[in-house]
Amino acid sequence: MQSKYLIVGSSHAAIEAVAAIRMIDTDGTLTLLTRDAHLPYSPTVLPYVVSGRSQPDNVGLRDAAYFRENAITFVPGAEITSVDPARSIVRLVPGETWQYERLLIATGAAPSLPPIKGLSDVPFHVLRSMDDAVGLKQAMAKAKSALVLGAGLIGMHAAENMAKAGIKVTVVELQPHALSTYFEPNASAIIERAFTTHGVRMLMGRTLASVVRVGEGVAAKLDDDTVVDADLLLVCTGVKPNIAFLNGSGIETAAGVLVDDRMRTNVANVWAAGDVAQARGFWGDKVVNGILPNAVEQGRIAGADMADDAGVQPFPGAVPLNTYSFFGQQAISVGRSGGEGNEVTETGSDTSYRHIVLEDGRLVGISTINDFVDAGIMWQLILRRTDLSAVKQAFVANPQLTGRQLMSQHWR
Amino acid sequence: MTTCFPTLQFRADRCDGCGDCMTACAQAKSGTDNLAQSRIRIMPAANGGGPELALCRQCADPICVANCPSGALVKNAETGVIDWAGSKCVNCLLCTAGCSYAGIVYEAEVGHITKCDTCDGDPACVKVCSKGALEYRTEVRVFNEYADKEDLFCRGLSACHGCNSELLIRHTMRKVGPDSVVACPPGCIPGMGTVGYNGQTGAKVPTFHSLLTNTATMLAGVKMQYNRVGRDVTAIALAGDGGTSDAGFQSVSGAAERNDPILFICVDNEGYMNTGMQSSGVTPYGSWTSTTPVGGAMKGKPTEAKNLPVIMTMHNCSYVATASTAYLEDYYDKLKKAIEVSKTGMAYLHVYAPCPTGWRFPSSMTTEVCRMQVRTNFIALWEYDPANGLHFTHPVERPEPVKNYLKLIGKYKHLSEEQVAHIQRTVDDKIGYLRQLTQVKAGIADPKHSSEPLYRQTPQ
């Protein structure tokens, strides 16, 4: 089998690359290989599949008609085992090979499991694929108690869903507060309080020492010897890029696949984008920035470059960004939280919060809770290094309004 | 083919920040006056001035849609609107990270994201804007309808850079179509090669080079012959203002009086631009031309332009209209009527065609000059037929001062303040006169005019 453009993966980075390629090259052969059995979907929607808000068959990002109309070959259930750039081929599990002219690696990430004694011997769930979500939903129907390991976005979403379903939930997190990648301790406190109020036991700054099987469930012993029994164990301790199949290919990897500003790897005719890629960080070293908008942006750049789009714009650098809803409340975080010599303002109450970081009069980070700011505008202000000196007071007092005013002026 | 979509246009220079649009939007979307429900947001500027706007742009390549993990946002291929399906939305707010315009936002009071849906192509905000700051622009339908139609002129016509006439004739013949015969008296349009050079023709339809004096009569004769042989063609003249208003006038006037079944288009660039910018009967007062120079005694053309399209209405021919290429939708509507009318009677279109070479303005400014002609009321867009009289098709209620138009153009740069004031008075008078004509209704209609062709086919 062969394809001019071969894309491995089928989530946001992959489908954005497809769109960008088809914008330039409407008939070059284009093939999407994915190990998943489903039509393209977003890992971000999975907590909502678990909660029942979304139906598994109603969250497709593209359908068969789209592939047909755009002359795209979609191959589900195809897991690749190796890449041979010298011969421009990838190998699949059943021994099949695909030859490519241009290859995009958009294989995303998989749950990263912590080294906990006994974990491999007990039943537990993760949440990264549609099958995981459906399995977790089924298990929840039978569980009365649950232990969630990891207070990141996936763990917190799942904990909320389970609490709403009437399950007694305990969340254990190694970091001293929840969602520490995105939020300051005072912000996390508001989020944690919402969970506690809804009956979730939040054990922060702890980890599991060991876990054993008890019937259908588990008994976990924490590092302070507390024992937590649960019918259901969900492990959400982060993800790691799916790069094992690249061993021996000559494609350079560190935490993820190392790419330049056009998402090119060190090997000719091979690109990488999305959660699997390690690209320029806006403030320095190359980073894996495993967030949806980042995958969209990188996928577009990779696709444009693969199709020789003369208008391809280099990647400006990864900025951490997230929007998070919990128990009907909203948390938003764009950029970074600190830095030497930065000007930080933190305001808030029991129910709302705002944290703004300025560097030389320019925005480098903002996070809010129940205080909506337009993440897209904040992101642009950071990327453009917009000088806020003249409007600093207004911005700190009302970042939403000032941000909108500034962007409107930009577009004039 | 690419489809283009209508769009909401905001003109900050007209907006006074009254907020009526926001109230109307909140009402349309929620039945309340709660501005949190408004999908359009008008704001003062951060450093004074403004106002500023936050509104969904219905992007062609929308990042909000790309960022949606649940398929709740979709760019509608039929309407161009980015549709939001509440039943699929998971309230993750990642769409807001994809928007740099604050066009898709979250309001706690609403409880979900909101964005403009253009009220299904009939926006409530536009209807209540009394300042003319919001408009729903639908001109793209012209592109959607005609972009794929064949251009009936060859490439490489040798018109000047920025030529409005070339733009006009290419548009016109796309719409008229290949079943047509074109008459071109001497002027810029044949001069740029439409009637041919070196034994080749520049048009893909039969085209003949009439004399300045006989275009309308010759075309009417050709049309009669086509009628005789039973072929339905549009007989169309593409003439300059010289070939229409001066040397050509007796034949145009005769054809109009007889209501000959032709479509006569006068491309008015206010003079003989092809032969060295001499003045014509429709050159406006004060214009520099090579025959009305600026010197010690003469300060440009000393007399007024005659109002040729109004004169044409006095002939009671089937259809008369004025048009501008800056208002193409208006032009296409009129052209459509004119083509239909020309099967049985005379249709006369007077299209104003600013000329960068002869008028001395940058070639990049042609369309802006066209637009300013209308926005200052220097010209008015109207149409006339004997049954319904004259009415404006694009009334300008708050015209800009005519000096804003004059200052764009080199041929007026010598004008004294008195001359500018005089032109302003003339413009006001002319509009006042047209307004009076709109009151006449069918007053001057002549029953002679019927749907039957004046000349019947004579069987061979």
PDB file of N, CA, C and O in Angstrom, chain A residues 231-283:
ATOM      1  N   ASP A 231     -14.280   0.416  45.229  1.00  0.00           N
ATOM      2  CA  ASP A 231     -14.744  -0.576  44.264  1.00  0.00           C
ATOM      3  C   ASP A 231     -14.056  -0.358  42.915  1.00  0.00           C
ATOM      4  O   ASP A 231     -14.015  -1.240  42.076  1.00  0.00           O
ATOM      5  N   LEU A 232     -13.580   0.876  42.746  1.00  0.00           N
ATOM      6  CA  LEU A 232     -13.081   1.246  41.407  1.00  0.00           C
ATOM      7  C   LEU A 232     -11.835   2.102  41.592  1.00  0.00           C
ATOM      8  O   LEU A 232     -11.828   3.036  42.385  1.00  0.00           O
ATOM      9  N   LEU A 233     -10.793   1.768  40.839  1.00  0.00           N
ATOM     10  CA  LEU A 233      -9.560   2.572  40.877  1.00  0.00           C
ATOM     11  C   LEU A 233      -9.336   3.190  39.495  1.00  0.00           C
ATOM     12  O   LEU A 233      -9.315   2.479  38.485  1.00  0.00           O
ATOM     13  N   LEU A 234      -9.206   4.509  39.484  1.00  0.00           N
ATOM     14  CA  LEU A 234      -8.933   5.209  38.226  1.00  0.00           C
ATOM     15  C   LEU A 234      -7.569   5.884  38.342  1.00  0.00           C
ATOM     16  O   LEU A 234      -7.341   6.683  39.263  1.00  0.00           O
ATOM     17  N   VAL A 235      -6.669   5.568  37.425  1.00  0.00           N
ATOM     18  CA  VAL A 235      -5.321   6.131  37.479  1.00  0.00           C
ATOM     19  C   VAL A 235      -5.190   7.219  36.410  1.00  0.00           C
ATOM     20  O   VAL A 235      -5.321   6.952  35.214  1.00  0.00           O
ATOM     21  N   CYS A 236      -5.002   8.446  36.867  1.00  0.00           N
ATOM     22  CA  CYS A 236      -4.900   9.604  35.957  1.00  0.00           C
ATOM     23  C   CYS A 236      -3.665  10.402  36.322  1.00  0.00           C
ATOM     24  O   CYS A 236      -3.756  11.563  36.731  1.00  0.00           O
ATOM     25  N   THR A 237      -2.519   9.780  36.205  1.00  0.00           N
ATOM     26  CA  THR A 237      -1.293  10.443  36.642  1.00  0.00           C
ATOM     27  C   THR A 237      -0.493  10.960  35.451  1.00  0.00           C
ATOM     28  O   THR A 237       0.730  10.870  35.407  1.00  0.00           O
ATOM     29  N   GLY A 238      -1.229  11.495  34.489  1.00  0.00           N
ATOM     30  CA  GLY A 238      -0.553  12.100  33.345  1.00  0.00           C
ATOM     31  C   GLY A 238      -0.428  11.156  32.172  1.00  0.00           C
ATOM     32  O   GLY A 238      -0.840   9.999  32.236  1.00  0.00           O
ATOM     33  N   VAL A 239       0.140  11.713  31.102  1.00  0.00           N
ATOM     34  CA  VAL A 239       0.287  10.922  29.879  1.00  0.00           C
ATOM     35  C   VAL A 239       1.717  11.044  29.386  1.00  0.00           C
ATOM     36  O   VAL A 239       2.452  11.942  29.776  1.00  0.00           O
ATOM     37  N   LYS A 240       2.076  10.108  28.519  1.00  0.00           N
ATOM     38  CA  LYS A 240       3.392  10.207  27.873  1.00  0.00           C
ATOM     39  C   LYS A 240       3.217   9.951  26.369  1.00  0.00           C
ATOM     40  O   LYS A 240       2.386   9.139  25.951  1.00  0.00           O
ATOM     41  N   PRO A 241       3.975  10.674  25.565  1.00  0.00           N
ATOM     42  CA  PRO A 241       3.825  10.541  24.110  1.00  0.00           C
ATOM     43  C   PRO A 241       4.035   9.104  23.640  1.00  0.00           C
ATOM     44  O   PRO A 241       4.879   8.388  24.176  1.00  0.00           O
ATOM     45  N   ASN A 242       3.259   8.708  22.638  1.00  0.00           N
ATOM     46  CA  ASN A 242       3.387   7.384  22.031  1.00  0.00           C
ATOM     47  C   ASN A 242       4.520   7.387  21.019  1.00  0.00           C
ATOM     48  O   ASN A 242       4.315   7.683  19.840  1.00  0.00           O
ATOM     49  N   ILE A 243       5.714   7.047  21.499  1.00  0.00           N
ATOM     50  CA  ILE A 243       6.878   7.122  20.606  1.00  0.00           C
ATOM     51  C   ILE A 243       7.671   5.822  20.564  1.00  0.00           C
ATOM     52  O   ILE A 243       8.677   5.735  19.859  1.00  0.00           O
ATOM     53  N   ALA A 244       7.204   4.798  21.298  1.00  0.00           N
ATOM     54  CA  ALA A 244       7.992   3.558  21.380  1.00  0.00           C
ATOM     55  C   ALA A 244       8.278   2.970  19.992  1.00  0.00           C
ATOM     56  O   ALA A 244       9.371   2.445  19.755  1.00  0.00           O
ATOM     57  N   PHE A 245       7.306   3.084  19.079  1.00  0.00           N
ATOM     58  CA  PHE A 245       7.487   2.472  17.758  1.00  0.00           C
ATOM     59  C   PHE A 245       8.564   3.166  16.918  1.00  0.00           C
ATOM     60  O   PHE A 245       8.914   2.701  15.847  1.00  0.00           O
ATOM     61  N   LEU A 246       9.063   4.296  17.417  1.00  0.00           N
ATOM     62  CA  LEU A 246      10.098   5.015  16.660  1.00  0.00           C
ATOM     63  C   LEU A 246      11.508   4.547  16.997  1.00  0.00           C
ATOM     64  O   LEU A 246      12.479   4.990  16.365  1.00  0.00           O
ATOM     65  N   ASN A 247      11.628   3.673  17.988  1.00  0.00           N
ATOM     66  CA  ASN A 247      12.949   3.162  18.354  1.00  0.00           C
ATOM     67  C   ASN A 247      13.644   2.569  17.125  1.00  0.00           C
ATOM     68  O   ASN A 247      13.063   1.776  16.398  1.00  0.00           O
ATOM     69  N   GLY A 248      14.866   2.999  16.917  1.00  0.00           N
ATOM     70  CA  GLY A 248      15.636   2.436  15.806  1.00  0.00           C
ATOM     71  C   GLY A 248      15.351   3.089  14.471  1.00  0.00           C
ATOM     72  O   GLY A 248      15.961   2.746  13.458  1.00  0.00           O
ATOM     73  N   SER A 249      14.421   4.059  14.437  1.00  0.00           N
ATOM     74  CA  SER A 249      14.075   4.691  13.158  1.00  0.00           C
ATOM     75  C   SER A 249      15.037   5.814  12.796  1.00  0.00           C
ATOM     76  O   SER A 249      15.057   6.276  11.660  1.00  0.00           O
ATOM     77  N   GLY A 250      15.789   6.276  13.788  1.00  0.00           N
ATOM     78  CA  GLY A 250      16.648   7.439  13.544  1.00  0.00           C
ATOM     79  C   GLY A 250      15.934   8.752  13.767  1.00  0.00           C
ATOM     80  O   GLY A 250      16.531   9.825  13.673  1.00  0.00           O
ATOM     81  N   ILE A 251      14.620   8.696  14.047  1.00  0.00           N
ATOM     82  CA  ILE A 251      13.865   9.925  14.326  1.00  0.00           C
ATOM     83  C   ILE A 251      14.143  10.322  15.779  1.00  0.00           C
ATOM     84  O   ILE A 251      13.922   9.545  16.698  1.00  0.00           O
ATOM     85  N   GLU A 252      14.623  11.543  15.950  1.00  0.00           N
ATOM     86  CA  GLU A 252      15.068  11.999  17.267  1.00  0.00           C
ATOM     87  C   GLU A 252      13.913  12.211  18.221  1.00  0.00           C
ATOM     88  O   GLU A 252      12.932  12.889  17.881  1.00  0.00           O
ATOM     89  N   THR A 253      14.023  11.677  19.404  1.00  0.00           N
ATOM     90  CA  THR A 253      13.001  11.891  20.425  1.00  0.00           C
ATOM     91  C   THR A 253      13.665  12.268  21.733  1.00  0.00           C
ATOM     92  O   THR A 253      14.829  11.946  21.971  1.00  0.00           O
ATOM     93  N   ALA A 254      12.927  12.979  22.579  1.00  0.00           N
ATOM     94  CA  ALA A 254      13.335  13.197  23.975  1.00  0.00           C
ATOM     95  C   ALA A 254      12.104  12.788  24.784  1.00  0.00           C
ATOM     96  O   ALA A 254      11.781  11.610  24.838  1.00  0.00           O
ATOM     97  N   ALA A 255      11.380  13.777  25.372  1.00  0.00           N
ATOM     98  CA  ALA A 255      10.103  13.417  25.995  1.00  0.00           C
ATOM     99  C   ALA A 255       9.105  13.035  24.902  1.00  0.00           C
ATOM    100  O   ALA A 255       8.297  12.135  25.048  1.00  0.00           O
ATOM    101  N   GLY A 256       9.174  13.748  23.794  1.00  0.00           N
ATOM    102  CA  GLY A 256       8.340  13.446  22.628  1.00  0.00           C
ATOM    103  C   GLY A 256       9.202  13.475  21.385  1.00  0.00           C
ATOM    104  O   GLY A 256      10.430  13.488  21.478  1.00  0.00           O
ATOM    105  N   VAL A 257       8.555  13.530  20.212  1.00  0.00           N
ATOM    106  CA  VAL A 257       9.302  13.608  18.964  1.00  0.00           C
ATOM    107  C   VAL A 257       9.774  15.048  18.784  1.00  0.00           C
ATOM    108  O   VAL A 257       8.961  15.970  18.766  1.00  0.00           O
ATOM    109  N   LEU A 258      11.084  15.220  18.643  1.00  0.00           N
ATOM    110  CA  LEU A 258      11.621  16.575  18.543  1.00  0.00           C
ATOM    111  C   LEU A 258      11.351  17.144  17.145  1.00  0.00           C
ATOM    112  O   LEU A 258      11.647  16.503  16.137  1.00  0.00           O
ATOM    113  N   VAL A 259      10.756  18.343  17.115  1.00  0.00           N
ATOM    114  CA  VAL A 259      10.425  18.958  15.830  1.00  0.00           C
ATOM    115  C   VAL A 259      10.894  20.408  15.803  1.00  0.00           C
ATOM    116  O   VAL A 259      11.097  21.026  16.852  1.00  0.00           O
ATOM    117  N   ASP A 260      11.035  20.932  14.562  1.00  0.00           N
ATOM    118  CA  ASP A 260      11.383  22.347  14.411  1.00  0.00           C
ATOM    119  C   ASP A 260      10.095  23.169  14.310  1.00  0.00           C
ATOM    120  O   ASP A 260       9.007  22.670  14.585  1.00  0.00           O
ATOM    121  N   ASP A 261      10.234  24.417  13.885  1.00  0.00           N
ATOM    122  CA  ASP A 261       9.064  25.308  13.903  1.00  0.00           C
ATOM    123  C   ASP A 261       8.065  25.025  12.794  1.00  0.00           C
ATOM    124  O   ASP A 261       7.007  25.644  12.733  1.00  0.00           O
ATOM    125  N   ARG A 262       8.411  24.113  11.889  1.00  0.00           N
ATOM    126  CA  ARG A 262       7.418  23.678  10.904  1.00  0.00           C
ATOM    127  C   ARG A 262       7.009  22.239  11.173  1.00  0.00           C
ATOM    128  O   ARG A 262       6.487  21.572  10.280  1.00  0.00           O
ATOM    129  N   MET A 263       7.289  21.764  12.356  1.00  0.00           N
ATOM    130  CA  MET A 263       6.907  20.417  12.793  1.00  0.00           C
ATOM    131  C   MET A 263       7.676  19.331  12.044  1.00  0.00           C
ATOM    132  O   MET A 263       7.243  18.187  11.998  1.00  0.00           O
ATOM    133  N   ARG A 264       8.829  19.708  11.468  1.00  0.00           N
ATOM    134  CA  ARG A 264       9.640  18.691  10.806  1.00  0.00           C
ATOM    135  C   ARG A 264      10.520  17.996  11.834  1.00  0.00           C
ATOM    136  O   ARG A 264      11.099  18.653  12.714  1.00  0.00           O
ATOM    137  N   THR A 265      10.658  16.688  11.705  1.00  0.00           N
ATOM    138  CA  THR A 265      11.591  15.958  12.561  1.00  0.00           C
ATOM    139  C   THR A 265      12.983  16.077  11.939  1.00  0.00           C
ATOM    140  O   THR A 265      13.163  16.699  10.896  1.00  0.00           O
ATOM    141  N   ASN A 266      13.957  15.434  12.560  1.00  0.00           N
ATOM    142  CA  ASN A 266      15.320  15.481  12.021  1.00  0.00           C
ATOM    143  C   ASN A 266      15.450  14.647  10.748  1.00  0.00           C
ATOM    144  O   ASN A 266      16.448  14.748  10.043  1.00  0.00           O
ATOM    145  N   VAL A 267      14.448  13.825  10.464  1.00  0.00           N
ATOM    146  CA  VAL A 267      14.513  12.931   9.306  1.00  0.00           C
ATOM    147  C   VAL A 267      13.667  13.512   8.174  1.00  0.00           C
ATOM    148  O   VAL A 267      12.554  13.993   8.412  1.00  0.00           O
ATOM    149  N   ALA A 268      14.205  13.471   6.959  1.00  0.00           N
ATOM    150  CA  ALA A 268      13.502  14.051   5.813  1.00  0.00           C
ATOM    151  C   ALA A 268      12.140  13.406   5.622  1.00  0.00           C
ATOM    152  O   ALA A 268      11.970  12.188   5.820  1.00  0.00           O
ATOM    153  N   ASN A 269      11.159  14.220   5.234  1.00  0.00           N
ATOM    154  CA  ASN A 269       9.812  13.753   4.890  1.00  0.00           C
ATOM    155  C   ASN A 269       9.029  13.170   6.063  1.00  0.00           C
ATOM    156  O   ASN A 269       8.068  12.439   5.858  1.00  0.00           O
ATOM    157  N   VAL A 270       9.456  13.465   7.281  1.00  0.00           N
ATOM    158  CA  VAL A 270       8.704  13.012   8.450  1.00  0.00           C
ATOM    159  C   VAL A 270       8.419  14.214   9.354  1.00  0.00           C
ATOM    160  O   VAL A 270       9.343  14.938   9.746  1.00  0.00           O
ATOM    161  N   TRP A 271       7.152  14.394   9.654  1.00  0.00           N
ATOM    162  CA  TRP A 271       6.698  15.472  10.525  1.00  0.00           C
ATOM    163  C   TRP A 271       6.055  14.867  11.791  1.00  0.00           C
ATOM    164  O   TRP A 271       5.686  13.679  11.775  1.00  0.00           O
ATOM    165  N   ALA A 272       5.922  15.652  12.834  1.00  0.00           N
ATOM    166  CA  ALA A 272       5.172  15.207  14.011  1.00  0.00           C
ATOM    167  C   ALA A 272       4.411  16.397  14.575  1.00  0.00           C
ATOM    168  O   ALA A 272       4.873  17.544  14.489  1.00  0.00           O
ATOM    169  N   ALA A 273       3.222  16.147  15.137  1.00  0.00           N
ATOM    170  CA  ALA A 273       2.415  17.240  15.681  1.00  0.00           C
ATOM    171  C   ALA A 273       1.489  16.717  16.760  1.00  0.00           C
ATOM    172  O   ALA A 273       1.137  15.537  16.788  1.00  0.00           O
ATOM    173  N   GLY A 274       1.104  17.631  17.652  1.00  0.00           N
ATOM    174  CA  GLY A 274       0.137  17.303  18.688  1.00  0.00           C
ATOM    175  C   GLY A 274       0.803  16.800  19.959  1.00  0.00           C
ATOM    176  O   GLY A 274       1.949  17.150  20.260  1.00  0.00           O
ATOM    177  N   ASP A 275       0.067  15.978  20.696  1.00  0.00           N
ATOM    178  CA  ASP A 275       0.546  15.531  22.013  1.00  0.00           C
ATOM    179  C   ASP A 275       1.824  14.710  21.940  1.00  0.00           C
ATOM    180  O   ASP A 275       2.507  14.518  22.937  1.00  0.00           O
ATOM    181  N   VAL A 276       2.146  14.189  20.739  1.00  0.00           N
ATOM    182  CA  VAL A 276       3.346  13.354  20.607  1.00  0.00           C
ATOM    183  C   VAL A 276       4.588  14.209  20.355  1.00  0.00           C
ATOM    184  O   VAL A 276       5.709  13.749  20.533  1.00  0.00           O
ATOM    185  N   ALA A 277       4.385  15.458  19.974  1.00  0.00           N
ATOM    186  CA  ALA A 277       5.506  16.281  19.507  1.00  0.00           C
ATOM    187  C   ALA A 277       6.099  17.112  20.634  1.00  0.00           C
ATOM    188  O   ALA A 277       5.409  17.517  21.563  1.00  0.00           O
ATOM    189  N   GLN A 278       7.379  17.351  20.505  1.00  0.00           N
ATOM    190  CA  GLN A 278       8.071  18.229  21.436  1.00  0.00           C
ATOM    191  C   GLN A 278       8.626  19.381  20.620  1.00  0.00           C
ATOM    192  O   GLN A 278       9.593  19.226  19.869  1.00  0.00           O
ATOM    193  N   ALA A 279       7.970  20.545  20.769  1.00  0.00           N
ATOM    194  CA  ALA A 279       8.281  21.689  19.905  1.00  0.00           C
ATOM    195  C   ALA A 279       8.694  22.882  20.756  1.00  0.00           C
ATOM    196  O   ALA A 279       8.625  22.844  21.984  1.00  0.00           O
ATOM    197  N   ARG A 280       9.065  23.949  20.066  1.00  0.00           N
ATOM    198  CA  ARG A 280       9.505  25.170  20.746  1.00  0.00           C
ATOM    199  C   ARG A 280       8.508  25.595  21.828  1.00  0.00           C
ATOM    200  O   ARG A 280       7.309  25.650  21.602  1.00  0.00           O
ATOM    201  N   GLY A 281       9.063  25.895  23.004  1.00  0.00           N
ATOM    202  CA  GLY A 281       8.247  26.513  24.035  1.00  0.00           C
ATOM    203  C   GLY A 281       8.319  28.012  23.840  1.00  0.00           C
ATOM    204  O   GLY A 281       9.335  28.527  23.405  1.00  0.00           O
ATOM    205  N   PHE A 282       7.249  28.710  24.146  1.00  0.00           N
ATOM    206  CA  PHE A 282       7.242  30.153  23.911  1.00  0.00           C
ATOM    207  C   PHE A 282       8.317  30.853  24.731  1.00  0.00           C
ATOM    208  O   PHE A 282       8.830  31.887  24.346  1.00  0.00           O
ATOM    209  N   TRP A 283       8.642  30.277  25.882  1.00  0.00           N
ATOM    210  CA  TRP A 283       9.642  30.917  26.738  1.00  0.00           C
ATOM    211  C   TRP A 283      10.959  30.147  26.807  1.00  0.00           C
ATOM    212  O   TRP A 283      11.724  30.311  27.731  1.00  0.00           O
TER     213      TRP A 283
END
